[in-house]
């Protein structure tokens, strides 16, 4: 019996198994299982198989109490990537502009400092964390809650292929397995399991990201929560974690310190005086264009050009008519 | 030698003294000091004197390592108010709409539950905390950093008189003492000293509110910090306190619990469907009117009337073109 037979059996029966079940059903399946043929088909699909018993299997993931039988792996990177120091960045799918901005910044800065950013390819925080890592040229790992051959969510198909171009997509689910709600908590244990630390950016109460946190805590991994406004339902989960004793993350340095790393030096950006004035106002609080015009005294044209300058430099973002410092 | 002579001496010499100085200068002053005449003048100005040695002097303030010689007191409330369970709410003068909103909410909810809200009458967080307490009908205490007869800042003259109508203004500084920068840290020790707990709403790095926190911690008082966005310079002080181990405040319940109190039941508000939809969007993140129209599909007229409904009910606030849930 191999671990691959177990993964193939789980896919065929649509069940979650991590150890060979007793009884005839699995025994018969394993006896009939054509491992060489299955591996050849995987290979034709560009998929590798990394068994739990393989020396290359990531030790942090093997150490959790219910590691998967193995991982299906797609992407340009070596599987060694999964053994490198990694941070999970997780949070709400329908995140706010603030959550998106912080996830992107963390993805970018953590990857630039040499950490592998692990997330779940979901909309919102997950996607932004992956995108940030890609922006800094760092490989990133997407852990899927469906078969390794599926792009889920569909809207992230292009993002998934960019991730695979330098990093990896991994799944415990064999090709053909459809996404299903119950698979996502199981997937979250792999996100937490691959990572020495998990960062929650924005999360509602009782959300999937908090499941990832519970799993990380069970395995004794570090958990960071990003503070947010107490009036925002989207920050309730992260703020509640702070009350329970999670480490507040106020900059990526907090995570890097845990790994003994330092932030890659930021490129100095020269701003014009109008952009400087707008940025000073934005550093205090997000504002609409009207408020920025009022606060800075700039006319509409000068304000628009200052905002464009800040957006191009990546130090201000606009969303829903509200500008924010980056 | 009385404590009142000491306070009068400090005022005349423009020095900060809490114990009788040795030497001739003070001895001569004290011998010449006309206590009865001074008290009569205070009374004519509506000012009471509460000496440190007075039985009515608030025991929490007496317990700090450098209590003032006494407090000059103005306002309609009995000095017994200063012995009631109190919470300091402090923060930035140039706070953001978020900080203002949270300070107001805390002032209102803490006072409604029976706590005395103590603050420094400054612009921004201080003023909003006092206003919130007044809104709920609770007496509030303003601790001045200038002579008890001064309204500082001038813009808060009307607020000061509303505070005195049901609560108290107090100062260790005699009538005539001008505000001076060095008096504000000294004033902050009285804010912290009167209060069993101090809440920091929004504070920049190295700000006066953090001095209040240091004083509260030195005296073993509870310190709460309100989480804010890590991209906001105005939340840096509060978020840094969280990193240092301050208790995160996510609702006024966190403070009330410390005092064994419960929140006064909120009045139920019936909203129309349009206002409901707008509120649901705002609970996730602040937004401009344009974004609210987009998210809810309401036309301009319906949106304006929904926003008015929410603002009148006190559950949404607008500032700088950005709407926020309350």
XYZ file of C-alpha atoms in Angstrom:
652
model
C 0.000 0.000 0.000
C 1.394 3.363 -0.927
C 0.325 6.803 0.189
C -0.533 7.595 -3.418
C -3.102 4.798 -3.435
C -4.617 6.376 -0.356
C -4.856 9.780 -2.056
C -6.358 8.220 -5.180
C -8.827 6.253 -3.052
C -9.868 9.428 -1.196
C -10.474 11.136 -4.543
C -12.474 8.253 -6.009
C -14.627 7.836 -2.916
C -14.875 11.559 -2.169
C -13.782 11.052 1.413
C -11.091 12.540 3.619
C -8.607 9.852 4.696
C -5.067 10.260 5.866
C -4.420 6.686 7.029
C -5.256 3.454 5.262
C -8.753 2.411 6.361
C -9.191 -1.096 7.741
C -11.417 -3.490 5.847
C -11.875 -4.887 2.420
C -12.910 -1.802 0.489
C -9.571 -0.051 0.638
C -7.600 -3.334 0.506
C -9.256 -4.219 -2.794
C -8.674 -0.704 -4.138
C -5.001 -0.752 -3.190
C -4.465 -4.159 -4.784
C -5.943 -2.977 -8.097
C -4.202 0.433 -7.960
C -1.808 0.986 -10.887
C 0.710 3.293 -9.278
C 3.050 3.550 -12.248
C 0.194 4.372 -14.585
C -1.231 6.933 -12.160
C 2.153 8.614 -11.782
C 2.590 8.708 -15.549
C -0.782 10.411 -15.921
C 0.131 12.924 -13.223
C 3.383 13.654 -14.988
C 1.597 14.248 -18.298
C -0.584 16.771 -16.443
C 2.473 18.514 -15.014
C 1.712 17.262 -11.517
C 4.252 15.815 -9.086
C 3.467 13.646 -6.053
C 5.269 14.201 -2.777
C 4.446 11.398 -0.357
C 4.351 11.974 3.386
C 7.101 9.390 3.770
C 9.302 11.119 1.187
C 12.475 12.696 2.579
C 11.553 15.896 0.752
C 8.166 16.155 2.464
C 8.159 19.397 4.487
C 8.981 18.507 8.089
C 6.745 21.186 9.619
C 3.759 19.741 7.775
C 4.728 16.199 8.696
C 4.792 17.283 12.332
C 1.092 18.189 12.566
C -1.180 15.637 14.165
C -3.001 14.772 10.935
C -0.611 15.343 8.022
C -1.968 14.499 4.570
C -0.891 11.257 2.886
C 1.074 13.471 0.553
C 0.854 16.559 -1.609
C 0.097 16.902 -5.278
C 2.385 19.637 -6.541
C 2.260 21.879 -9.618
C 4.581 24.711 -10.579
C 8.069 25.663 -11.665
C 9.733 25.607 -8.252
C 11.457 22.619 -6.690
C 9.570 20.955 -3.850
C 12.445 22.122 -1.653
C 10.525 25.430 -1.602
C 8.081 23.780 0.819
C 10.860 23.268 3.342
C 11.932 26.902 3.393
C 10.869 29.254 6.229
C 7.265 30.116 5.467
C 4.556 32.428 6.737
C 0.848 31.941 6.160
C -1.071 35.130 5.407
C -4.803 34.528 5.695
C -8.014 36.471 6.114
C -11.394 37.450 4.791
C -12.463 36.777 1.218
C -14.586 39.915 1.115
C -11.927 42.040 2.781
C -11.933 45.818 2.996
C -9.501 48.091 1.142
C -7.490 48.176 4.369
C -7.266 44.384 4.533
C -6.308 44.171 0.869
C -3.635 46.812 1.313
C -2.087 45.175 4.370
C -2.171 41.680 2.842
C -0.450 42.979 -0.279
C 2.168 44.853 1.749
C 2.884 41.828 3.942
C 3.119 39.516 0.934
C 5.542 41.907 -0.714
C 7.729 42.638 2.301
C 7.855 39.122 3.722
C 8.737 37.641 0.333
C 11.311 40.371 -0.327
C 13.003 39.435 2.943
C 13.248 35.816 1.835
C 10.237 34.152 3.425
C 7.856 31.937 1.492
C 4.331 33.366 1.609
C 1.734 30.604 1.924
C -1.962 31.199 1.389
C -5.115 29.665 -0.023
C -5.615 31.401 -3.397
C -9.007 32.643 -2.210
C -10.428 36.030 -3.078
C -9.542 38.916 -0.805
C -6.680 38.601 1.637
C -5.293 35.325 0.229
C -5.075 36.643 -3.307
C -3.520 39.930 -2.225
C -0.875 38.138 -0.173
C 0.066 36.006 -3.195
C 0.097 39.082 -5.446
C 2.325 40.998 -3.045
C 4.814 38.130 -2.952
C 4.844 37.950 -6.759
C 5.395 41.720 -6.968
C 8.590 41.369 -5.012
C 9.701 38.504 -7.266
C 9.447 35.939 -4.495
C 8.009 32.471 -5.043
C 4.756 31.857 -3.199
C 2.807 28.721 -2.352
C -0.940 28.346 -2.948
C -2.641 25.554 -1.022
C -5.809 24.436 -2.786
C -8.993 23.051 -1.251
C -9.767 21.112 -4.450
C -8.019 18.841 -6.892
C -4.569 20.050 -7.917
C -5.774 20.416 -11.527
C -8.563 22.853 -10.674
C -8.305 26.604 -10.592
C -10.584 27.649 -7.785
C -11.878 30.296 -7.573
C -12.156 30.612 -11.358
C -11.503 34.348 -11.141
C -8.023 33.513 -9.837
C -7.029 31.343 -12.814
C -4.510 33.859 -14.076
C -3.148 34.462 -10.578
C -2.767 30.699 -10.106
C -0.740 30.402 -13.275
C 1.490 33.322 -12.222
C 2.021 31.592 -8.871
C 2.968 28.361 -10.628
C 5.394 30.190 -12.915
C 7.825 30.791 -10.036
C 6.291 29.028 -7.050
C 4.012 26.108 -6.338
C 0.394 25.137 -6.048
C -0.126 22.182 -3.715
C -3.112 20.107 -2.684
C -3.763 16.906 -0.858
C -6.537 16.311 -3.362
C -5.908 14.369 -6.543
C -6.813 15.713 -9.967
C -10.549 15.737 -10.519
C -11.582 16.458 -6.943
C -14.195 19.223 -6.889
C -14.078 22.053 -4.375
C -16.450 21.400 -1.456
C -17.054 23.444 1.681
C -15.779 20.735 4.005
C -12.444 20.625 2.221
C -11.541 24.199 3.116
C -10.991 23.685 6.843
C -8.922 20.606 5.927
C -6.963 22.717 3.458
C -6.401 25.325 6.173
C -4.520 22.795 8.308
C -2.025 22.470 5.457
C -1.625 26.239 5.204
C -0.952 26.412 8.930
C 1.108 23.225 8.853
C 3.543 24.439 6.193
C 4.159 27.681 8.067
C 6.141 28.574 11.156
C 3.828 31.541 11.669
C 0.317 32.491 10.615
C -0.785 36.095 10.139
C -4.494 36.974 10.227
C -5.078 40.187 8.353
C -8.834 40.727 8.513
C -11.359 38.175 9.611
C -14.941 38.178 10.686
C -16.015 36.290 13.779
C -16.176 32.505 13.211
C -14.428 32.698 9.855
C -12.216 30.240 8.019
C -9.113 32.239 8.822
C -9.780 31.657 12.514
C -9.853 27.905 11.843
C -6.371 28.244 10.371
C -5.352 30.078 13.538
C -6.754 27.350 15.785
C -4.801 24.766 13.832
C -1.622 26.838 14.021
C -2.057 27.247 17.776
C -2.702 23.525 18.242
C 0.612 22.853 16.551
C 2.383 25.467 18.654
C 3.034 27.794 15.744
C 3.256 31.559 16.145
C 0.073 33.532 15.448
C 0.011 37.223 14.554
C -3.133 39.303 14.270
C -3.263 42.620 12.439
C -5.135 45.254 14.513
C -8.019 46.974 12.792
C -10.747 49.420 13.653
C -13.031 48.129 16.406
C -15.995 49.549 14.503
C -15.293 47.265 11.524
C -16.999 43.853 11.462
C -14.148 42.699 9.236
C -11.599 43.305 11.964
C -13.578 41.644 14.731
C -11.861 38.283 14.331
C -8.350 39.717 14.339
C -9.054 42.099 17.231
C -10.621 39.277 19.237
C -7.461 37.254 18.690
C -5.507 40.144 20.195
C -7.730 39.959 23.263
C -6.969 36.245 23.491
C -3.253 36.933 23.427
C -2.199 36.746 19.780
C 0.836 38.871 18.944
C -0.177 42.173 17.340
C 1.434 42.711 13.958
C 2.114 46.380 13.317
C 4.658 45.911 10.535
C 6.276 43.048 8.683
C 9.288 43.528 10.981
C 7.317 41.793 13.722
C 7.280 38.610 11.643
C 10.798 38.969 10.282
C 12.143 39.263 13.813
C 10.774 35.809 14.585
C 12.881 34.419 11.738
C 15.947 36.528 12.515
C 15.490 38.387 9.230
C 15.550 42.056 8.332
C 13.443 43.969 5.915
C 14.825 44.532 2.435
C 15.645 48.244 2.171
C 12.845 50.174 0.521
C 13.640 52.124 -2.603
C 13.673 55.808 -1.732
C 10.987 57.682 -3.620
C 11.338 61.391 -4.377
C 7.943 63.077 -4.212
C 6.911 66.540 -5.296
C 5.661 68.974 -2.620
C 1.988 68.471 -3.543
C 2.301 64.682 -3.297
C 4.162 65.117 -0.004
C 1.334 67.205 1.415
C -1.301 64.718 0.303
C 0.677 61.818 1.747
C 1.068 63.582 5.105
C -2.716 63.941 5.305
C -3.292 60.311 4.261
C -0.878 58.961 6.856
C -3.315 60.188 9.522
C -6.464 58.710 8.050
C -8.034 57.648 4.757
C -9.829 60.483 3.000
C -11.907 61.299 -0.058
C -10.568 63.523 -2.824
C -12.799 66.357 -1.561
C -11.328 66.122 1.918
C -7.783 65.993 0.498
C -8.442 69.132 -1.544
C -9.753 70.859 1.582
C -6.891 69.712 3.818
C -4.089 70.531 1.379
C -5.573 73.539 -0.388
C -4.637 72.005 -3.760
C -6.865 72.653 -6.762
C -8.469 69.716 -8.540
C -5.773 69.400 -11.203
C -2.837 69.551 -8.806
C -4.562 67.106 -6.465
C -5.249 64.640 -9.268
C -1.638 64.750 -10.377
C -0.362 64.343 -6.797
C -2.643 61.341 -6.311
C -1.456 59.781 -9.562
C 2.135 60.289 -8.450
C 1.433 58.541 -5.134
C -0.479 55.692 -6.753
C 2.231 55.064 -9.330
C 4.846 55.028 -6.576
C 2.723 52.432 -4.792
C 2.404 54.512 -1.628
C -1.269 55.380 -1.889
C -4.200 53.301 -3.024
C -7.747 54.272 -3.919
C -10.796 52.141 -3.334
C -14.469 53.003 -3.120
C -13.712 56.707 -3.533
C -11.409 56.650 -0.489
C -7.632 57.147 -0.664
C -5.297 55.447 1.799
C -1.560 55.682 2.505
C 0.333 52.490 1.678
C 1.749 75.527 56.863
C -1.245 74.366 54.891
C -1.432 72.649 51.531
C -3.335 75.638 50.201
C -0.352 77.881 50.949
C 1.763 75.471 48.950
C -0.596 75.649 45.966
C -0.711 79.443 46.169
C 3.082 79.563 46.413
C 3.441 77.341 43.357
C 1.122 79.658 41.433
C 2.923 82.817 42.509
C 6.373 81.457 41.735
C 5.285 79.543 38.630
C 6.890 76.342 39.900
C 5.688 72.783 40.385
C 5.864 71.817 44.069
C 3.983 69.128 45.893
C 5.835 69.264 49.207
C 6.818 72.331 51.252
C 10.284 73.399 50.080
C 12.932 73.837 52.757
C 14.430 77.243 53.278
C 13.369 80.753 53.959
C 11.538 81.620 50.753
C 8.593 79.334 51.318
C 8.657 79.799 55.100
C 8.239 83.560 54.650
C 5.467 83.044 52.083
C 3.584 80.645 54.339
C 3.822 83.003 57.314
C 2.364 85.881 55.305
C -0.290 83.714 53.586
C -3.863 84.767 54.374
C -5.656 81.454 54.088
C -9.088 82.710 55.096
C -8.908 85.575 52.617
C -7.697 83.272 49.842
C -10.509 80.805 50.495
C -13.052 83.614 50.464
C -11.767 84.800 47.092
C -11.934 81.238 45.735
C -15.496 80.927 46.943
C -16.502 84.165 45.265
C -15.067 82.689 42.019
C -17.066 79.498 42.480
C -13.938 77.491 43.254
C -13.572 74.949 46.048
C -10.292 73.673 47.514
C -9.840 69.992 48.296
C -6.600 69.476 50.194
C -4.606 66.265 49.900
C -5.065 65.704 53.620
C -8.857 66.163 53.382
C -10.882 63.012 54.037
C -12.761 63.660 50.828
C -9.589 63.699 48.706
C -9.861 60.832 46.181
C -7.913 57.884 47.613
C -6.710 56.628 44.209
C -5.121 60.010 43.543
C -3.652 60.182 47.012
C -2.052 56.791 46.376
C 0.171 57.928 43.493
C 3.791 58.620 44.323
C 3.514 62.386 43.753
C -0.054 63.454 44.541
C -0.775 67.168 44.228
C -1.040 69.295 47.367
C -4.732 69.472 46.612
C -7.237 70.126 43.866
C -9.030 73.312 42.943
C -12.555 72.276 42.005
C -15.283 73.964 39.951
C -18.670 72.594 38.977
C -22.089 71.554 40.190
C -21.179 68.062 41.398
C -20.102 67.165 44.909
C -16.398 66.350 45.309
C -17.579 62.844 46.176
C -17.726 62.402 42.362
C -13.937 62.166 42.411
C -14.100 59.064 44.592
C -16.427 57.162 42.287
C -15.102 54.446 39.925
C -13.511 56.353 37.064
C -11.972 55.655 33.673
C -9.587 57.964 31.861
C -10.166 58.226 28.117
C -7.202 59.896 26.434
C -5.660 60.258 23.006
C -4.597 62.458 20.154
C -5.670 66.085 19.863
C -5.725 65.913 16.071
C -7.480 62.578 16.030
C -9.046 60.941 12.967
C -12.784 60.505 12.465
C -12.297 56.943 13.754
C -10.658 58.162 16.955
C -13.352 60.777 17.484
C -16.075 58.216 16.940
C -14.592 55.671 19.347
C -13.876 58.291 22.039
C -17.448 59.538 21.830
C -18.856 56.018 21.953
C -16.698 55.071 24.942
C -17.582 58.276 26.777
C -21.256 57.618 26.179
C -21.286 53.919 27.039
C -18.971 54.053 30.041
C -20.886 56.975 31.568
C -24.227 55.301 30.837
C -23.035 52.252 32.765
C -22.230 54.416 35.783
C -18.512 55.130 35.447
C -17.054 58.612 35.715
C -15.244 59.548 32.505
C -12.075 61.520 33.228
C -10.154 63.380 30.556
C -8.160 66.525 29.854
C -10.587 68.815 27.978
C -8.159 68.890 25.044
C -9.243 68.929 21.423
C -9.799 65.586 19.722
C -10.146 62.442 21.819
C -10.438 64.229 25.195
C -13.252 66.488 24.059
C -15.137 63.656 22.369
C -14.917 61.491 25.488
C -16.367 64.339 27.599
C -19.101 64.966 25.002
C -20.044 61.294 24.899
C -20.379 61.204 28.686
C -22.547 64.331 28.638
C -24.732 62.812 25.897
C -25.589 59.926 28.170
C -26.377 62.330 31.017
C -23.430 61.191 33.095
C -21.230 63.626 35.029
C -17.674 63.813 33.701
C -14.451 65.222 35.141
C -12.106 67.517 33.217
C -8.581 67.789 34.591
C -6.973 71.066 33.530
C -3.313 71.771 32.859
C -3.772 75.446 33.780
C -5.367 77.499 36.517
C -8.840 76.344 37.522
C -10.308 79.658 36.311
C -9.007 79.272 32.744
C -10.825 77.654 29.867
C -8.121 76.011 27.837
C -8.306 75.420 24.954
C -10.482 78.476 24.335
C -12.480 76.577 21.699
C -13.693 74.278 24.494
C -15.124 77.059 26.655
C -18.690 76.018 26.045
C -17.841 72.335 26.555
C -16.137 73.221 29.832
C -19.216 74.988 31.092
C -21.412 72.026 30.106
C -19.037 69.735 32.001
C -19.250 71.964 35.080
C -23.061 72.026 34.897
C -23.284 68.372 35.997
C -19.704 67.330 36.696
C -16.436 68.895 37.739
C -13.383 70.643 36.424
C -10.341 70.130 38.625
C -6.788 71.405 38.609
C -3.832 71.455 40.930
C -3.183 74.955 39.624
C -4.581 77.993 41.391
C -6.573 80.660 39.583
C -4.383 82.764 37.337
C -1.914 80.064 36.352
C -1.372 80.119 32.582
C -1.237 76.947 30.505
C 2.364 75.914 29.805
C 3.693 72.859 27.982
C 5.418 71.441 31.064
C 2.159 71.429 32.999
C 0.463 68.933 30.699
C 2.509 65.864 31.637
C 1.955 66.868 35.289
C -1.761 67.196 34.585
C -1.727 63.742 32.967
C -0.612 62.126 36.230
C -3.818 63.445 37.801
C -5.933 62.030 34.973
C -4.277 58.641 35.436
C -4.281 58.998 39.211
C -8.031 59.604 39.523
C -8.793 56.560 37.351
C -8.720 52.849 37.982
C -8.185 52.333 34.247
C -6.870 54.402 31.358
C -8.021 53.896 27.776
C -5.869 55.151 24.894
C -8.006 55.708 21.842
C -5.625 57.055 19.217
C -2.128 58.265 19.861
C 0.930 59.012 17.818
C 4.297 57.702 18.898
C 5.773 59.672 21.841
C 2.540 61.529 22.518
C 1.087 62.963 25.699
C -1.442 60.160 25.929
C 1.435 57.694 26.229
C 2.771 59.701 29.164
C -0.596 59.206 30.854
C -0.249 55.494 30.155
C 3.236 55.342 31.656
C 1.931 57.042 34.786
C -1.024 54.667 34.981
C 1.281 51.659 34.613
C 3.662 52.993 37.271
C 0.735 53.138 39.661
C -0.404 49.636 38.719
C -3.600 50.825 37.036
C -5.193 48.952 34.152
C -4.347 50.196 30.648
C -6.477 49.534 27.580
C -5.458 50.384 24.027
C -7.922 50.656 21.169
C -6.633 48.811 18.066
C -6.469 50.838 14.880
C -5.217 50.434 11.353
C -1.492 49.732 11.218
C -1.238 52.051 8.218
C -2.434 55.022 10.323
C 0.219 57.132 12.072
C -2.501 58.100 14.548
C -2.889 54.508 15.707
C 0.804 53.792 16.042
C 0.937 54.636 19.741
C -2.081 52.506 20.645
C -0.978 49.573 18.476
C 2.522 49.728 19.943
C 0.973 49.534 23.411
C -0.762 46.341 22.309
C 2.618 44.918 21.329
C 3.907 45.809 24.782
C 1.047 43.931 26.405
C -1.714 46.481 26.961
C -5.203 44.991 26.975
C -6.937 45.501 23.623
C -10.245 47.301 23.942
C -12.727 46.102 21.344
C -15.864 47.382 23.043
C -16.758 49.244 26.211
C -17.662 45.868 27.721
C -13.947 45.189 28.115
C -13.711 48.105 30.555
C -17.035 47.487 32.242
C -16.028 43.922 33.006
C -13.091 45.220 35.038
C -15.563 47.109 37.239
C -18.120 44.303 37.369
C -20.570 46.461 35.412
C -22.786 45.764 32.444
C -23.639 47.929 29.508
C -26.868 49.896 29.666
C -29.259 48.339 27.134
C -29.200 50.160 23.805
C -32.437 51.588 22.507
C -33.605 49.489 19.572
C -33.719 51.499 16.347
C -36.053 50.553 13.512
C -34.414 51.285 10.161
C -35.887 51.308 6.676
C -34.584 48.771 4.124
C -32.386 51.347 2.340
C -30.766 52.453 5.603
C -30.314 48.791 6.534
C -28.482 48.109 3.279
C -26.236 51.143 3.689
C -25.448 50.202 7.285
C -24.537 46.639 6.294
C -22.013 48.030 3.807
C -20.620 50.513 6.338
C -20.147 47.858 8.999
C -17.477 46.332 6.756
C -15.536 49.496 5.997
C -15.931 53.258 5.768
C -17.008 54.410 2.300
C -17.739 57.491 0.241
C -21.252 58.270 -0.937
C -20.259 57.172 -4.467
C -19.128 53.794 -3.210
C -22.303 53.401 -1.112
C -24.449 54.141 -4.160
C -22.483 51.542 -6.131
C -22.614 48.893 -3.405
C -26.299 49.293 -2.572
C -27.677 50.233 -5.992
C -29.597 53.122 -4.397
C -30.137 56.296 -6.411
C -28.784 59.581 -5.067
C -32.041 60.649 -3.407
C -32.672 57.330 -1.673
C -29.061 57.151 -0.552
C -29.135 60.671 0.881
C -32.289 59.910 2.827
C -30.863 56.604 4.109
C -27.703 58.387 5.253
C -29.719 61.067 6.999
C -31.728 58.374 8.761
C -28.533 56.664 9.962
C -26.919 59.928 11.051
C -29.991 61.037 12.997
C -30.128 57.655 14.722
C -26.494 58.173 15.688
C -25.361 54.956 13.997
C -23.389 56.468 11.151
C -21.152 59.501 11.053
C -19.696 61.438 8.142
C -16.337 63.139 8.110
C -14.107 64.269 5.289
C -16.497 62.850 2.710
C -16.274 59.391 4.279
C -19.152 57.665 6.073
C -18.556 55.259 8.964
C -20.765 52.930 10.990
C -21.111 53.968 14.646
